[in-house]
């Protein structure tokens, strides 16, 4: 790991500890995998990260000890010997703090009950409290190493899309196209897909998250592809809708409406603008065209170590966008028994406007 990236891990931990101190916490137990990786660099699937004013400790098992030692600069690695909660409590109790935060939405009830039971036995004066707002929005702003990885994840996904265009033709099935897309992302350098690719065609295009089937593609249909790559833990999330031969005018009108909505929402993105204002730019465009009831999801969401992160770009979301965050802009229209359209880009929020990370054309691509 480069020295510069090590410093980013250290500064992330220091930033979180400052927020915890302001909220009156001695430290925090991090159990959400994405947060654990963000704060320590650990890529394994099992571990608890304890951050205190004195040190950072990663508790894991034999399978990951060597890996964690290599991946986690500035973090003490401890074998919890199949008793993670006991190991955590004994480490906390060396300082006997009053309040320690934990991630209530990222810990099982059973693990929480074990944590409390051991605490009552070893140092009952310690109180575990849900971190709440102290951890809210922790990963929203992306630092330079994160942005570089997201950009690469976008490049991989776009290269894969271009590679599979010849596969999107009448007679091929949705499942065949999805597999070709997944394989192409792997071959282009993805360590994984960000999620199983969505490929829906014809009337199945009205399913926003429909899974690919053995339905053959046919002339006159639109085909929606939603896909993303993972590069060094960071994801991309893109959607394009393409046409086979000559689709009916009703679908072409829907496509033009979604394109206008997406362009207007992207143009609204900048630091300080609220998430609901960006959503409104897309939603009002779709409503004015008469398709409002066919757009039932948010306009976008943050991405990073997870496919869905803060902020949510949707109605009632009054949170101002922060410079350095990366969001998707993905309005869609889904009409049962007709089909659907979605167009999605990954966008970096800048002080003066949006920076498009994705470069695929958005004008309707007609394939034969």
Tab-separated table of C-alpha atoms in Angstrom:
chain	number	residue	atom	x	y	z
A	1	UNK	CA	0.000	0.000	0.000
A	2	UNK	CA	1.319	3.428	-0.950
A	3	UNK	CA	2.273	5.815	1.864
A	4	UNK	CA	-0.236	8.404	0.605
A	5	UNK	CA	-3.124	5.929	0.801
A	6	UNK	CA	-2.072	4.897	4.320
A	7	UNK	CA	-2.373	8.517	5.348
A	8	UNK	CA	-5.925	8.635	4.018
A	9	UNK	CA	-6.908	5.697	6.229
A	10	UNK	CA	-5.363	7.427	9.226
A	11	UNK	CA	-7.095	10.728	8.484
A	12	UNK	CA	-10.469	8.983	8.050
A	13	UNK	CA	-10.121	7.410	11.483
A	14	UNK	CA	-9.099	10.717	13.039
A	15	UNK	CA	-12.081	12.469	11.459
A	16	UNK	CA	-14.465	9.865	12.834
A	17	UNK	CA	-12.905	9.955	16.307
A	18	UNK	CA	-13.347	13.741	16.384
A	19	UNK	CA	-17.038	13.353	15.552
A	20	UNK	CA	-17.411	10.672	18.216
A	21	UNK	CA	-15.708	12.864	20.819
A	22	UNK	CA	-18.056	15.738	19.977
A	23	UNK	CA	-20.961	13.359	20.628
A	24	UNK	CA	-19.469	12.243	23.951
A	25	UNK	CA	-18.262	8.805	22.861
A	26	UNK	CA	-14.940	7.245	23.859
A	27	UNK	CA	-14.813	5.229	20.655
A	28	UNK	CA	-16.827	3.034	18.312
A	29	UNK	CA	-17.208	-0.590	17.326
A	30	UNK	CA	-17.459	-0.810	13.538
A	31	UNK	CA	-19.238	-3.888	12.192
A	32	UNK	CA	-20.512	-2.755	8.780
A	33	UNK	CA	-18.095	-4.248	6.197
A	34	UNK	CA	-17.943	-1.120	4.024
A	35	UNK	CA	-17.157	1.132	6.993
A	36	UNK	CA	-14.614	-1.345	8.294
A	37	UNK	CA	-12.814	-1.312	4.957
A	38	UNK	CA	-13.090	2.467	4.633
A	39	UNK	CA	-11.434	2.998	8.019
A	40	UNK	CA	-8.840	0.222	8.016
A	41	UNK	CA	-8.294	-1.161	4.520
A	42	UNK	CA	-9.353	-4.660	5.573
A	43	UNK	CA	-11.016	-6.540	2.695
A	44	UNK	CA	-11.888	-9.750	4.539
A	45	UNK	CA	-15.442	-10.835	5.188
A	46	UNK	CA	-15.221	-11.289	8.961
A	47	UNK	CA	-14.004	-8.826	11.556
A	48	UNK	CA	-14.830	-6.107	14.068
A	49	UNK	CA	-12.961	-2.805	14.132
A	50	UNK	CA	-12.649	-1.009	17.468
A	51	UNK	CA	-11.627	2.642	17.265
A	52	UNK	CA	-10.660	4.437	20.474
A	53	UNK	CA	-8.677	7.519	21.374
A	54	UNK	CA	-5.681	5.283	22.080
A	55	UNK	CA	-5.618	2.919	19.108
A	56	UNK	CA	-7.412	1.043	16.358
A	57	UNK	CA	-7.840	-2.716	16.785
A	58	UNK	CA	-9.159	-5.199	14.230
A	59	UNK	CA	-10.546	-8.391	15.744
A	60	UNK	CA	-10.687	-11.271	13.284
A	61	UNK	CA	-10.030	-15.012	13.113
A	62	UNK	CA	-7.160	-17.217	11.984
A	63	UNK	CA	-8.214	-17.118	8.310
A	64	UNK	CA	-7.548	-13.394	8.019
A	65	UNK	CA	-4.690	-12.659	10.427
A	66	UNK	CA	-1.917	-12.511	7.830
A	67	UNK	CA	-4.121	-10.680	5.329
A	68	UNK	CA	-5.196	-8.078	7.879
A	69	UNK	CA	-1.606	-7.526	8.944
A	70	UNK	CA	-0.728	-6.635	5.361
A	71	UNK	CA	-3.823	-4.584	4.578
A	72	UNK	CA	-4.277	-2.521	7.735
A	73	UNK	CA	-1.439	-0.058	8.403
A	74	UNK	CA	-1.597	1.542	11.827
A	75	UNK	CA	-4.131	-0.993	13.087
A	76	UNK	CA	-3.393	-3.670	15.704
A	77	UNK	CA	-4.680	-7.052	14.549
A	78	UNK	CA	-6.001	-9.444	17.199
A	79	UNK	CA	-7.128	-13.070	16.881
A	80	UNK	CA	-10.451	-13.168	18.706
A	81	UNK	CA	-10.238	-16.975	18.951
A	82	UNK	CA	-13.901	-17.423	18.013
A	83	UNK	CA	-15.062	-15.134	20.811
A	84	UNK	CA	-15.253	-11.722	19.109
A	85	UNK	CA	-17.549	-9.974	21.589
A	86	UNK	CA	-15.485	-11.114	24.571
A	87	UNK	CA	-12.262	-9.926	22.917
A	88	UNK	CA	-13.814	-6.534	22.139
A	89	UNK	CA	-15.155	-5.998	25.651
A	90	UNK	CA	-11.865	-6.919	27.309
A	91	UNK	CA	-10.053	-4.417	25.087
A	92	UNK	CA	-12.588	-1.680	25.841
A	93	UNK	CA	-12.476	-2.303	29.566
A	94	UNK	CA	-8.763	-1.602	29.861
A	95	UNK	CA	-9.738	2.095	29.787
A	96	UNK	CA	-13.194	1.692	31.416
A	97	UNK	CA	-14.920	4.364	29.315
A	98	UNK	CA	-18.489	5.475	29.998
A	99	UNK	CA	-19.932	5.416	26.460
A	100	UNK	CA	-18.926	3.445	23.375
A	101	UNK	CA	-20.801	3.646	20.076
A	102	UNK	CA	-21.848	0.671	17.987
A	103	UNK	CA	-23.663	0.270	14.670
A	104	UNK	CA	-27.121	-0.878	15.631
A	105	UNK	CA	-28.211	-1.375	12.031
A	106	UNK	CA	-25.161	-3.514	11.211
A	107	UNK	CA	-25.108	-5.971	14.125
A	108	UNK	CA	-27.301	-9.006	14.668
A	109	UNK	CA	-29.502	-9.230	17.739
A	110	UNK	CA	-27.572	-12.297	18.860
A	111	UNK	CA	-24.203	-10.528	18.598
A	112	UNK	CA	-25.581	-7.504	20.458
A	113	UNK	CA	-26.940	-9.681	23.254
A	114	UNK	CA	-23.574	-11.426	23.614
A	115	UNK	CA	-21.833	-8.039	23.702
A	116	UNK	CA	-24.091	-6.857	26.521
A	117	UNK	CA	-23.770	-10.106	28.455
A	118	UNK	CA	-19.974	-10.003	28.438
A	119	UNK	CA	-19.991	-6.301	29.306
A	120	UNK	CA	-22.224	-6.883	32.339
A	121	UNK	CA	-19.819	-9.552	33.525
A	122	UNK	CA	-16.495	-7.785	32.885
A	123	UNK	CA	-17.132	-4.038	33.240
A	124	UNK	CA	-20.797	-3.173	33.804
A	125	UNK	CA	-20.111	0.563	33.950
A	126	UNK	CA	-19.568	0.654	30.165
A	127	UNK	CA	-22.618	1.693	28.114
A	128	UNK	CA	-23.010	0.669	24.484
A	129	UNK	CA	-25.086	3.192	22.542
A	130	UNK	CA	-26.166	3.322	18.930
A	131	UNK	CA	-23.855	5.641	17.021
A	132	UNK	CA	-26.765	7.429	15.351
A	133	UNK	CA	-25.784	10.708	13.711
A	134	UNK	CA	-22.134	10.375	14.781
A	135	UNK	CA	-21.588	7.946	11.877
A	136	UNK	CA	-24.138	9.420	9.470
A	137	UNK	CA	-22.701	10.341	6.091
A	138	UNK	CA	-19.272	9.020	7.036
A	139	UNK	CA	-18.354	7.982	3.493
A	140	UNK	CA	-20.194	10.656	1.481
A	141	UNK	CA	-17.188	12.759	0.445
A	142	UNK	CA	-14.720	10.798	-1.644
A	143	UNK	CA	-10.998	11.447	-1.318
A	144	UNK	CA	-8.600	11.173	-4.302
A	145	UNK	CA	-7.842	7.429	-3.983
A	146	UNK	CA	-11.562	6.679	-3.823
A	147	UNK	CA	-12.365	8.803	-6.865
A	148	UNK	CA	-9.613	7.108	-8.860
A	149	UNK	CA	-11.097	3.690	-8.098
A	150	UNK	CA	-14.642	4.766	-8.956
A	151	UNK	CA	-13.425	6.241	-12.241
A	152	UNK	CA	-11.721	2.944	-13.063
A	153	UNK	CA	-14.874	0.998	-12.174
A	154	UNK	CA	-16.808	3.234	-14.580
A	155	UNK	CA	-14.235	2.702	-17.342
A	156	UNK	CA	-14.467	-1.071	-16.921
A	157	UNK	CA	-18.262	-1.065	-17.087
A	158	UNK	CA	-18.281	1.151	-20.162
A	159	UNK	CA	-15.715	-1.028	-21.942
A	160	UNK	CA	-17.874	-4.065	-21.219
A	161	UNK	CA	-21.005	-2.375	-22.571
A	162	UNK	CA	-19.259	-1.512	-25.817
A	163	UNK	CA	-17.919	-5.058	-26.087
A	164	UNK	CA	-21.365	-6.670	-25.805
A	165	UNK	CA	-23.225	-4.443	-28.257
A	166	UNK	CA	-22.893	-7.110	-31.007
A	167	UNK	CA	-24.617	-9.563	-28.632
A	168	UNK	CA	-27.702	-7.338	-28.361
A	169	UNK	CA	-29.583	-8.555	-31.403
A	170	UNK	CA	-32.841	-10.304	-32.244
A	171	UNK	CA	-32.816	-13.937	-31.184
A	172	UNK	CA	-30.365	-13.597	-28.314
A	173	UNK	CA	-31.922	-14.011	-24.895
A	174	UNK	CA	-31.853	-11.581	-22.002
A	175	UNK	CA	-29.867	-14.115	-19.999
A	176	UNK	CA	-27.271	-14.519	-22.748
A	177	UNK	CA	-26.761	-10.761	-22.957
A	178	UNK	CA	-26.489	-10.478	-19.172
A	179	UNK	CA	-23.859	-13.212	-19.044
A	180	UNK	CA	-21.907	-11.605	-21.893
A	181	UNK	CA	-21.974	-8.302	-20.002
A	182	UNK	CA	-20.815	-9.916	-16.760
A	183	UNK	CA	-18.027	-11.809	-18.510
A	184	UNK	CA	-16.890	-8.679	-20.359
A	185	UNK	CA	-16.615	-6.717	-17.098
A	186	UNK	CA	-14.469	-9.463	-15.595
A	187	UNK	CA	-12.258	-9.568	-18.667
A	188	UNK	CA	-11.872	-5.773	-18.569
A	189	UNK	CA	-10.496	-5.896	-15.019
A	190	UNK	CA	-13.455	-6.012	-12.627
A	191	UNK	CA	-12.890	-7.986	-9.437
A	192	UNK	CA	-16.649	-8.586	-9.359
A	193	UNK	CA	-19.884	-7.177	-10.675
A	194	UNK	CA	-21.443	-4.552	-8.431
A	195	UNK	CA	-24.751	-6.465	-8.653
A	196	UNK	CA	-26.239	-9.070	-10.995
A	197	UNK	CA	-26.735	-7.250	-14.320
A	198	UNK	CA	-30.306	-6.302	-15.172
A	199	UNK	CA	-31.328	-6.993	-18.772
A	200	UNK	CA	-35.022	-6.585	-19.622
A	201	UNK	CA	-36.595	-6.285	-23.065
A	202	UNK	CA	-39.933	-5.513	-24.652
A	203	UNK	CA	-42.854	-5.381	-22.226
A	204	UNK	CA	-40.518	-6.647	-19.489
A	205	UNK	CA	-38.876	-3.220	-19.621
A	206	UNK	CA	-41.598	-2.022	-17.254
A	207	UNK	CA	-39.843	-3.988	-14.469
A	208	UNK	CA	-37.308	-1.530	-12.987
A	209	UNK	CA	-35.276	-4.332	-11.361
A	210	UNK	CA	-36.392	-7.265	-13.462
A	211	UNK	CA	-33.953	-10.150	-13.681
A	212	UNK	CA	-32.947	-11.507	-17.108
A	213	UNK	CA	-34.839	-14.520	-18.433
A	214	UNK	CA	-34.672	-16.813	-21.447
A	215	UNK	CA	-36.959	-14.450	-23.366
A	216	UNK	CA	-35.469	-13.794	-26.828
A	217	UNK	CA	-34.920	-10.202	-27.916
A	218	UNK	CA	-37.063	-9.100	-30.851
A	219	UNK	CA	-37.216	-6.315	-33.427
A	220	UNK	CA	-39.266	-3.320	-32.355
A	221	UNK	CA	-38.314	-3.657	-28.698
A	222	UNK	CA	-36.307	-1.545	-26.305
A	223	UNK	CA	-33.703	-3.307	-24.164
A	224	UNK	CA	-32.628	-1.852	-20.806
A	225	UNK	CA	-29.261	-2.846	-19.332
A	226	UNK	CA	-28.333	-1.848	-15.753
A	227	UNK	CA	-24.830	-2.919	-14.768
A	228	UNK	CA	-21.791	-2.014	-12.717
A	229	UNK	CA	-18.250	-3.155	-11.982
A	230	UNK	CA	-16.214	-3.377	-8.786
A	231	UNK	CA	-12.617	-2.172	-8.788
A	232	UNK	CA	-10.606	-2.413	-5.555
A	233	UNK	CA	-13.863	-2.398	-3.615
A	234	UNK	CA	-15.449	0.619	-5.330
A	235	UNK	CA	-18.409	0.354	-7.666
A	236	UNK	CA	-19.899	1.871	-10.771
A	237	UNK	CA	-23.609	1.810	-11.623
A	238	UNK	CA	-24.767	2.585	-15.169
A	239	UNK	CA	-27.917	2.059	-17.229
A	240	UNK	CA	-28.560	2.372	-20.932
A	241	UNK	CA	-31.656	1.567	-22.962
A	242	UNK	CA	-31.142	0.629	-26.615
A	243	UNK	CA	-33.541	-0.054	-29.498
A	244	UNK	CA	-33.776	-3.107	-31.716
A	245	UNK	CA	-34.777	-2.193	-35.267
A	246	UNK	CA	-37.650	0.324	-35.205
A	247	UNK	CA	-39.620	0.570	-31.944
A	248	UNK	CA	-43.103	2.145	-31.920
A	249	UNK	CA	-43.562	5.879	-31.558
A	250	UNK	CA	-44.963	5.484	-28.036
A	251	UNK	CA	-41.645	4.053	-26.826
A	252	UNK	CA	-39.650	6.698	-28.663
A	253	UNK	CA	-41.644	9.431	-26.886
A	254	UNK	CA	-40.895	7.791	-23.544
A	255	UNK	CA	-37.209	7.629	-24.380
A	256	UNK	CA	-37.040	11.312	-25.277
A	257	UNK	CA	-38.867	12.220	-22.063
A	258	UNK	CA	-36.469	10.212	-19.887
A	259	UNK	CA	-33.477	11.669	-21.697
A	260	UNK	CA	-34.730	15.225	-21.129
A	261	UNK	CA	-35.386	14.459	-17.457
A	262	UNK	CA	-31.939	12.959	-16.976
A	263	UNK	CA	-30.164	15.865	-18.652
A	264	UNK	CA	-32.070	18.411	-16.547
A	265	UNK	CA	-31.302	16.569	-13.324
A	266	UNK	CA	-27.593	16.330	-14.158
A	267	UNK	CA	-27.569	20.047	-14.953
A	268	UNK	CA	-29.033	20.749	-11.498
A	269	UNK	CA	-26.276	18.908	-9.628
A	270	UNK	CA	-23.826	21.068	-7.708
A	271	UNK	CA	-22.593	21.441	-4.147
A	272	UNK	CA	-25.216	23.051	-1.908
A	273	UNK	CA	-28.222	22.132	-4.043
A	274	UNK	CA	-30.517	19.796	-2.136
A	275	UNK	CA	-31.123	16.228	-3.210
A	276	UNK	CA	-34.857	16.909	-3.569
A	277	UNK	CA	-34.159	19.802	-5.963
A	278	UNK	CA	-32.225	17.477	-8.263
A	279	UNK	CA	-35.000	14.911	-8.040
A	280	UNK	CA	-37.595	17.578	-8.845
A	281	UNK	CA	-35.748	18.563	-12.027
A	282	UNK	CA	-36.240	15.038	-13.367
A	283	UNK	CA	-39.633	14.316	-11.826
A	284	UNK	CA	-41.309	17.516	-13.015
A	285	UNK	CA	-40.103	16.870	-16.567
A	286	UNK	CA	-41.653	13.411	-16.521
A	287	UNK	CA	-44.873	14.646	-14.911
A	288	UNK	CA	-45.305	17.437	-17.474
A	289	UNK	CA	-45.094	14.830	-20.223
A	290	UNK	CA	-47.914	12.871	-18.589
A	291	UNK	CA	-45.882	9.946	-17.272
A	292	UNK	CA	-45.655	10.902	-13.603
A	293	UNK	CA	-47.368	7.788	-12.252
A	294	UNK	CA	-44.891	5.612	-14.146
A	295	UNK	CA	-41.833	6.996	-12.335
A	296	UNK	CA	-41.962	5.489	-8.863
A	297	UNK	CA	-38.389	5.445	-7.587
A	298	UNK	CA	-35.823	8.031	-6.521
A	299	UNK	CA	-33.810	9.838	-9.176
A	300	UNK	CA	-30.528	8.587	-7.765
A	301	UNK	CA	-28.283	7.646	-4.872
A	302	UNK	CA	-24.696	7.803	-3.739
A	303	UNK	CA	-22.155	5.136	-4.694
A	304	UNK	CA	-18.770	4.144	-3.342
A	305	UNK	CA	-17.873	0.988	-1.442
A	306	UNK	CA	-21.574	0.075	-1.701
A	307	UNK	CA	-23.965	0.347	-4.623
A	308	UNK	CA	-26.461	2.340	-2.556
A	309	UNK	CA	-24.993	4.969	-0.235
A	310	UNK	CA	-25.977	8.383	1.054
A	311	UNK	CA	-27.345	10.642	-0.258
A	312	UNK	CA	-30.650	9.507	-1.718
A	313	UNK	CA	-31.719	11.797	-4.577
A	314	UNK	CA	-35.450	11.715	-3.987
A	315	UNK	CA	-38.546	13.647	-2.889
A	316	UNK	CA	-38.368	15.077	0.607
A	317	UNK	CA	-34.592	14.719	0.821
A	318	UNK	CA	-33.547	18.193	1.940
A	319	UNK	CA	-29.886	17.311	2.479
A	320	UNK	CA	-27.558	19.617	0.490
A	321	UNK	CA	-25.224	17.788	-1.867
A	322	UNK	CA	-21.573	17.851	-0.817
A	323	UNK	CA	-18.651	18.532	-3.120
A	324	UNK	CA	-16.671	15.355	-3.643
A	325	UNK	CA	-19.634	13.004	-3.389
A	326	UNK	CA	-20.521	10.678	-6.260
A	327	UNK	CA	-24.164	10.047	-7.127
A	328	UNK	CA	-26.188	8.316	-9.793
A	329	UNK	CA	-28.780	10.168	-11.840
A	330	UNK	CA	-31.242	7.574	-13.168
A	331	UNK	CA	-34.827	8.632	-13.900
A	332	UNK	CA	-37.045	6.126	-15.646
A	333	UNK	CA	-40.524	5.516	-17.014
A	334	UNK	CA	-42.108	2.061	-16.752
A	335	UNK	CA	-45.451	1.418	-18.467
A	336	UNK	CA	-47.004	-2.034	-17.932
A	337	UNK	CA	-47.728	-3.983	-21.130
A	338	UNK	CA	-45.657	-1.509	-23.152
A	339	UNK	CA	-42.109	-1.316	-21.805
A	340	UNK	CA	-39.752	1.032	-20.054
A	341	UNK	CA	-36.707	3.271	-20.271
A	342	UNK	CA	-33.994	4.206	-17.793
A	343	UNK	CA	-30.820	6.228	-18.372
A	344	UNK	CA	-28.218	6.319	-15.609
A	345	UNK	CA	-24.879	8.068	-15.205
A	346	UNK	CA	-22.392	8.342	-12.353
A	347	UNK	CA	-21.779	11.979	-11.441
A	348	UNK	CA	-19.187	13.692	-9.261
A	349	UNK	CA	-20.663	16.634	-7.346
A	350	UNK	CA	-18.513	19.724	-7.888
A	351	UNK	CA	-18.601	23.194	-6.368
A	352	UNK	CA	-19.836	24.690	-9.633
A	353	UNK	CA	-21.662	21.763	-11.191
A	354	UNK	CA	-21.705	18.109	-12.127
A	355	UNK	CA	-18.717	16.226	-13.496
A	356	UNK	CA	-19.867	13.251	-15.544
A	357	UNK	CA	-17.751	10.198	-14.793
A	358	UNK	CA	-19.579	8.089	-17.375
A	359	UNK	CA	-19.157	8.849	-21.049
A	360	UNK	CA	-21.446	6.444	-22.931
A	361	UNK	CA	-23.705	8.186	-25.481
A	362	UNK	CA	-27.243	8.893	-24.321
A	363	UNK	CA	-28.968	9.411	-27.643
A	364	UNK	CA	-31.006	6.324	-28.530
A	365	UNK	CA	-28.790	3.638	-30.032
A	366	UNK	CA	-30.555	1.559	-32.700
A	367	UNK	CA	-29.261	-1.966	-33.235
A	368	UNK	CA	-30.269	-4.478	-35.912
